[in-house]
Amino acid sequence: GRGKRFAHTKRHREEGRTKVSMSSEQKGGSLANARFYERIRSYFAYKLNAVKGKEGTPTTKQLVAYIHGMKLQVDSVLGGNRPAKVIDPIIAAFSSIGWDWGKNAPKGMEPPTIKTVTEMLTSCCKTFFDLVRIERQKVAEKLEPTESDLQSLDNGVDKLWELDVKNRLKPGKDYELDLQCGKKPYHEGDRAPRPLFKYVNEEAINQRPTYKAFLNLLDNYERAVAVPEVETYHEKKEIQTFLNKIMETDVMKYCHQWLEKKKLTSGDVGAFKKLLQKIWFEPYKREYHSKAPDSSGFEHVFVGEERDGKIIGCHNWIQLWHEEKHGNLNYLGFIYPKRRGADRDEDEHLMTIQYEWREGKGDKTWEIKPVGTSWVGVSPEFEIALYTMCFLAGEKENNIDVGPYRVLIKCYFIMRNDGDSRRKLKYLSTSYPEEAPYTKEEDSYNRF
């Protein structure tokens, strides 16, 4: 009857749920859905981190005040429109610790404890992680860029993460990191007595054509800046093999289509491969006074160089693993994240580390890389696509979402003469990720 319908509406209003089935953030399809759920998951992860980091056992009064403030923050995170699949599990989670969501007060049952609050927050993290996963799987179902993908570089590159699932190595299965102790960039000494890579499944690498082709490129370069690069016929063939292999992947097919629709490249595959070769492999003078070309985008970003006793570039995890495996890289420890208080996780696909590197076992001098951020486990084509899109369609600094990571992709170019002519050409100087620092809002979530 009328009274029941009214009561139903009133209950929903009190519990914070509306009849609107989709929030404004979700109208952009699966990618927007995933980001909406990820924002909620991240919020509960911040709160869980704050609870775990709390010194001493909080009193019941402190916990009640904490949960009361948390409810208000959740309201802010969710915004005005709240689909049932979002608000219902949150209300249930708060109810499990004896909290009345509508009144934002204890129900008068058994008071919450640090244990029950921790369990509640852990449950919320899992709930929204699962929702993110479901929506992100839908993102990769359509290879052709959607209208939403084309709206921004942020949307465009985010899809690369889902397309890379097929070729990306899985932490805990295909590789395992041993991060050990953290440090500040200026801290001296070795805080990691063991290697960085505890285990890498070489069979998984050898089964992936793009990985094998990538490995063949790593010994093609002179490490020192200002030493001219001489490209042999065999090395040129290895470059072509690599480009051919990556262009067979969904990641690079999507990258090509996205750039074509943005009118930044031709639809012809051959022409696009030539563009990739120019961006990544065409040599140029990194040192302006060099007598001949001594660098390239690929060498700097993926292989690394040495200048004035310091390592520059070298942002690729496969190169780091390869050099450590051969005894040429000494891991010194991970760098404390900009996201203060966040723990480092061996299951992550992003790491910021410090290490020293030598040029073969006959080299007695170890050059240091004070801070280096790299993706881990991702395929070579993922990084080529990501940085190519940033170089052609982005800025010098691009604050974007890539899968579950909020990162700052730095992408700098260098202007050099075209051979003997006076015409200046734009070359890729470097590109790499950095963890985006907390916003003020996120920082407030991270406090008890």
XYZ file of N, CA and C in Angstrom, residues 128-247:
360
model
N 35.216 -3.703 -3.210
C 35.371 -2.749 -4.301
C 36.516 -3.118 -5.237
N 37.496 -3.870 -4.744
C 38.522 -4.411 -5.637
C 37.863 -5.343 -6.648
N 36.944 -6.191 -6.186
C 36.247 -7.121 -7.080
C 35.395 -6.364 -8.100
N 34.737 -5.298 -7.669
C 33.933 -4.499 -8.603
C 34.813 -3.827 -9.651
N 35.962 -3.325 -9.226
C 36.911 -2.714 -10.167
C 37.339 -3.741 -11.205
N 37.672 -4.944 -10.737
C 38.157 -5.997 -11.638
C 37.114 -6.342 -12.695
N 35.853 -6.467 -12.277
C 34.768 -6.806 -13.208
C 34.634 -5.736 -14.283
N 34.644 -4.476 -13.877
C 34.471 -3.386 -14.849
C 35.685 -3.263 -15.765
N 36.870 -3.459 -15.219
C 38.080 -3.317 -16.040
C 38.182 -4.440 -17.075
N 37.684 -5.607 -16.746
C 37.682 -6.690 -17.730
C 36.807 -6.340 -18.933
N 35.745 -5.572 -18.691
C 34.868 -5.148 -19.779
C 35.557 -4.136 -20.693
N 36.476 -3.348 -20.114
C 37.153 -2.291 -20.877
C 37.909 -2.874 -22.067
N 38.538 -4.032 -21.862
C 39.394 -4.614 -22.890
C 38.635 -5.434 -23.932
N 37.314 -5.538 -23.773
C 36.541 -6.362 -24.700
C 36.473 -5.757 -26.101
N 36.601 -4.444 -26.188
C 36.526 -3.777 -27.483
C 37.853 -3.109 -27.787
N 38.525 -3.587 -28.845
C 39.852 -3.078 -29.181
C 39.795 -1.668 -29.766
N 38.780 -1.406 -30.572
C 38.685 -0.081 -31.209
C 38.413 0.988 -30.155
N 39.124 2.113 -30.217
C 38.911 3.182 -29.229
C 37.471 3.678 -29.224
N 36.904 3.816 -28.052
C 35.545 4.335 -27.913
C 35.594 5.858 -27.828
N 34.414 6.470 -27.841
C 34.341 7.929 -27.684
C 34.947 8.345 -26.357
N 34.690 7.547 -25.321
C 35.252 7.850 -24.006
C 36.779 7.758 -24.035
N 37.327 6.749 -24.716
C 38.787 6.599 -24.821
C 39.424 7.810 -25.476
N 38.706 8.398 -26.434
C 39.264 9.489 -27.224
C 39.083 10.861 -26.573
N 38.350 10.903 -25.473
C 38.093 12.188 -24.821
C 39.355 12.818 -24.250
N 40.291 11.982 -23.809
C 41.492 12.522 -23.182
C 42.616 11.499 -23.246
N 43.838 11.977 -23.066
C 44.987 11.080 -22.970
C 44.823 10.166 -21.758
N 44.300 10.703 -20.669
C 44.081 9.925 -19.448
C 43.226 8.696 -19.742
N 42.092 8.897 -20.411
C 41.220 7.773 -20.757
C 41.897 6.834 -21.747
N 42.624 7.419 -22.682
C 43.255 6.616 -23.735
C 44.286 5.646 -23.203
N 45.183 6.122 -22.356
C 46.263 5.256 -21.884
C 45.768 4.265 -20.829
N 44.688 4.608 -20.132
C 44.186 3.706 -19.095
C 43.771 2.362 -19.690
N 43.249 2.382 -20.906
C 42.815 1.148 -21.548
C 43.997 0.228 -21.861
N 45.179 0.805 -22.061
C 46.363 -0.001 -22.330
C 46.590 -1.023 -21.221
N 46.302 -0.620 -19.983
C 46.539 -1.501 -18.838
C 45.737 -2.799 -18.973
N 44.471 -2.666 -19.369
C 43.631 -3.857 -19.499
C 44.035 -4.703 -20.699
N 44.435 -4.050 -21.778
C 44.856 -4.791 -22.974
C 46.162 -5.551 -22.748
N 46.931 -5.115 -21.757
C 48.227 -5.750 -21.487
C 48.100 -6.991 -20.601
N 46.901 -7.278 -20.136
C 46.704 -8.410 -19.221
C 47.236 -9.709 -19.817
N 47.010 -9.922 -21.121
C 47.417 -11.174 -21.769
C 48.925 -11.394 -21.714
N 49.683 -10.324 -21.810
C 51.134 -10.464 -21.933
C 51.897 -10.024 -20.690
N 51.188 -9.432 -19.735
C 51.846 -8.959 -18.517
C 52.147 -10.139 -17.591
N 53.312 -10.118 -16.959
C 53.650 -11.169 -16.000
C 52.916 -10.924 -14.686
N 52.603 -12.010 -14.011
C 51.813 -11.924 -12.783
C 52.717 -12.021 -11.552
N 52.623 -11.036 -10.640
C 53.418 -11.106 -9.405
C 53.002 -12.315 -8.576
N 53.991 -12.960 -7.956
C 53.702 -14.140 -7.152
C 53.675 -15.418 -7.951
N 53.473 -15.296 -9.255
C 53.457 -16.466 -10.132
C 54.634 -16.438 -11.092
N 54.780 -15.333 -11.819
C 55.837 -15.226 -12.838
C 57.084 -14.523 -12.309
N 56.931 -13.752 -11.254
C 58.088 -13.092 -10.638
C 57.780 -12.763 -9.188
N 58.836 -12.580 -8.428
C 58.686 -12.205 -7.024
C 59.802 -11.235 -6.657
N 59.424 -10.111 -6.057
C 60.387 -9.108 -5.626
C 60.740 -9.299 -4.154
N 61.924 -8.855 -3.788
C 62.357 -8.839 -2.390
C 62.813 -7.410 -2.092
N 61.857 -6.546 -1.728
C 62.137 -5.113 -1.589
C 63.001 -4.778 -0.384
N 62.877 -5.537 0.695
C 63.695 -5.351 1.895
C 63.500 -3.963 2.525
N 64.571 -3.236 2.784
C 64.456 -1.982 3.544
C 64.333 -0.757 2.636
N 63.582 0.230 3.141
C 63.420 1.472 2.405
C 64.430 2.516 2.833
N 64.515 3.582 2.044
C 65.478 4.648 2.333
C 65.056 5.920 1.627
N 65.639 7.024 2.032
C 65.503 8.279 1.313
C 66.568 8.320 0.222
N 66.350 9.087 -0.852
C 67.332 9.128 -1.941
C 68.738 9.523 -1.496
N 68.831 10.353 -0.437
C 70.141 10.836 0.009
C 70.806 9.902 1.020
N 70.090 8.851 1.442
C 70.691 7.898 2.369
C 71.783 7.096 1.660
N 72.944 7.042 2.286
C 74.038 6.279 1.698
C 74.029 4.851 2.215
N 74.724 3.988 1.491
C 74.864 2.613 1.949
C 73.842 1.680 1.357
N 74.110 0.387 1.532
C 73.272 -0.679 0.985
C 72.310 -1.174 2.058
N 71.024 -0.947 1.852
C 70.021 -1.390 2.811
C 69.296 -2.646 2.330
N 69.850 -3.269 1.318
C 69.232 -4.481 0.770
C 70.327 -5.507 0.470
N 70.667 -6.339 1.429
C 71.744 -7.303 1.218
C 71.425 -8.380 0.191
N 70.127 -8.588 -0.076
C 69.728 -9.618 -1.048
C 69.343 -8.976 -2.377
N 69.304 -9.748 -3.470
C 68.903 -9.208 -4.775
C 67.460 -8.708 -4.764
N 67.150 -7.812 -5.674
C 65.793 -7.283 -5.826
C 64.844 -8.356 -6.338
N 65.290 -9.090 -7.357
C 64.436 -10.109 -7.961
C 64.689 -11.452 -7.286
N 63.717 -11.865 -6.489
C 63.824 -13.145 -5.801
C 63.615 -14.294 -6.777
N 62.744 -14.050 -7.752
C 62.421 -15.095 -8.721
C 61.824 -14.464 -9.972
N 62.252 -14.922 -11.130
C 61.636 -14.548 -12.405
C 61.495 -15.815 -13.242
N 60.306 -16.057 -13.728
C 60.027 -17.238 -14.545
C 60.539 -17.005 -15.966
N 61.729 -17.489 -16.234
C 62.338 -17.256 -17.548
C 61.578 -17.962 -18.665
N 60.921 -19.062 -18.329
C 60.118 -19.764 -19.341
C 58.969 -18.870 -19.809
N 58.355 -18.152 -18.849
C 57.263 -17.238 -19.200
C 57.760 -16.127 -20.119
N 58.994 -15.654 -19.897
C 59.573 -14.628 -20.754
C 59.874 -15.183 -22.141
N 60.462 -16.364 -22.194
C 60.836 -16.964 -23.482
C 59.624 -17.355 -24.321
N 58.476 -17.534 -23.678
C 57.253 -17.872 -24.405
C 56.575 -16.643 -25.017
N 57.053 -15.474 -24.663
C 56.448 -14.234 -25.148
C 57.354 -13.609 -26.212
N 56.929 -13.591 -27.474
C 57.784 -13.110 -28.576
C 58.296 -11.690 -28.400
N 57.471 -10.805 -27.840
C 57.923 -9.410 -27.704
C 59.014 -9.289 -26.642
N 58.960 -10.114 -25.601
C 59.992 -10.098 -24.563
C 61.321 -10.582 -25.142
N 61.262 -11.675 -25.912
C 62.482 -12.228 -26.508
C 63.118 -11.219 -27.458
N 62.287 -10.594 -28.288
C 62.800 -9.596 -29.231
C 63.388 -8.398 -28.491
N 62.770 -8.025 -27.375
C 63.258 -6.912 -26.567
C 64.625 -7.238 -25.966
N 64.780 -8.430 -25.414
C 66.050 -8.831 -24.813
C 67.202 -8.771 -25.808
N 66.919 -9.065 -27.064
C 67.962 -9.048 -28.095
C 68.500 -7.645 -28.364
N 67.755 -6.620 -27.941
C 68.173 -5.235 -28.200
C 69.093 -4.672 -27.119
N 69.129 -5.314 -25.977
C 69.779 -4.708 -24.809
C 71.295 -4.578 -24.921
N 71.936 -5.392 -25.769
C 73.405 -5.334 -25.895
C 73.866 -4.570 -27.127
N 72.980 -3.743 -27.672
C 73.289 -3.027 -28.919
C 73.858 -1.626 -28.711
N 74.102 -1.222 -27.454
C 74.397 0.188 -27.210
C 75.658 0.409 -26.379
N 76.309 1.545 -26.665
C 77.435 2.010 -25.846
C 76.844 2.718 -24.623
N 77.284 2.314 -23.444
C 76.672 2.853 -22.236
C 77.016 4.325 -22.000
N 78.223 4.718 -22.255
C 78.666 6.080 -21.949
C 78.106 7.082 -22.953
N 77.584 8.178 -22.424
C 77.159 9.289 -23.268
C 78.396 9.899 -23.932
N 78.239 10.408 -25.128
C 79.308 11.039 -25.920
C 80.161 10.015 -26.674
N 79.877 8.719 -26.485
C 80.528 7.684 -27.296
C 79.595 7.371 -28.459
N 80.033 7.594 -29.707
C 79.150 7.406 -30.860
C 78.562 6.004 -30.938
N 77.303 5.934 -31.350
C 76.635 4.655 -31.560
C 76.819 4.224 -33.011
N 77.222 2.975 -33.213
C 77.371 2.405 -34.555
C 76.390 1.253 -34.672
N 75.436 1.387 -35.566
C 74.371 0.399 -35.716
C 74.716 -0.564 -36.848
N 74.856 -1.845 -36.529
C 75.203 -2.847 -37.536
C 73.960 -3.317 -38.276
N 74.180 -4.046 -39.360
C 73.060 -4.608 -40.132
C 72.243 -5.557 -39.251
N 72.931 -6.379 -38.462
C 72.253 -7.335 -37.579
C 71.404 -6.603 -36.539
N 71.915 -5.510 -35.992
C 71.162 -4.746 -34.994
C 69.934 -4.079 -35.613
N 70.068 -3.639 -36.857
C 68.916 -3.049 -37.548
C 67.824 -4.092 -37.756
N 68.234 -5.323 -38.046
C 67.263 -6.405 -38.222
C 66.566 -6.711 -36.894
N 67.311 -6.642 -35.796
C 66.711 -6.888 -34.479
C 65.668 -5.828 -34.143
N 65.926 -4.586 -34.536
C 64.954 -3.510 -34.315
C 63.684 -3.784 -35.106
N 63.836 -4.167 -36.368
C 62.671 -4.449 -37.207
C 61.875 -5.632 -36.667
N 62.576 -6.641 -36.181
C 61.891 -7.798 -35.591
C 61.075 -7.375 -34.375
N 61.673 -6.539 -33.540
C 60.975 -6.050 -32.350
C 59.730 -5.259 -32.733
N 59.863 -4.352 -33.688
C 58.713 -3.543 -34.107
C 57.621 -4.419 -34.716
N 58.017 -5.413 -35.506
C 57.029 -6.319 -36.105
C 56.277 -7.110 -35.029
N 57.010 -7.570 -34.030
C 56.387 -8.379 -32.977
C 55.435 -7.554 -32.117
N 55.835 -6.349 -31.743
C 54.938 -5.565 -30.887
C 53.693 -5.114 -31.649
N 53.827 -4.921 -32.966
C 52.669 -4.496 -33.754
C 51.640 -5.608 -33.932
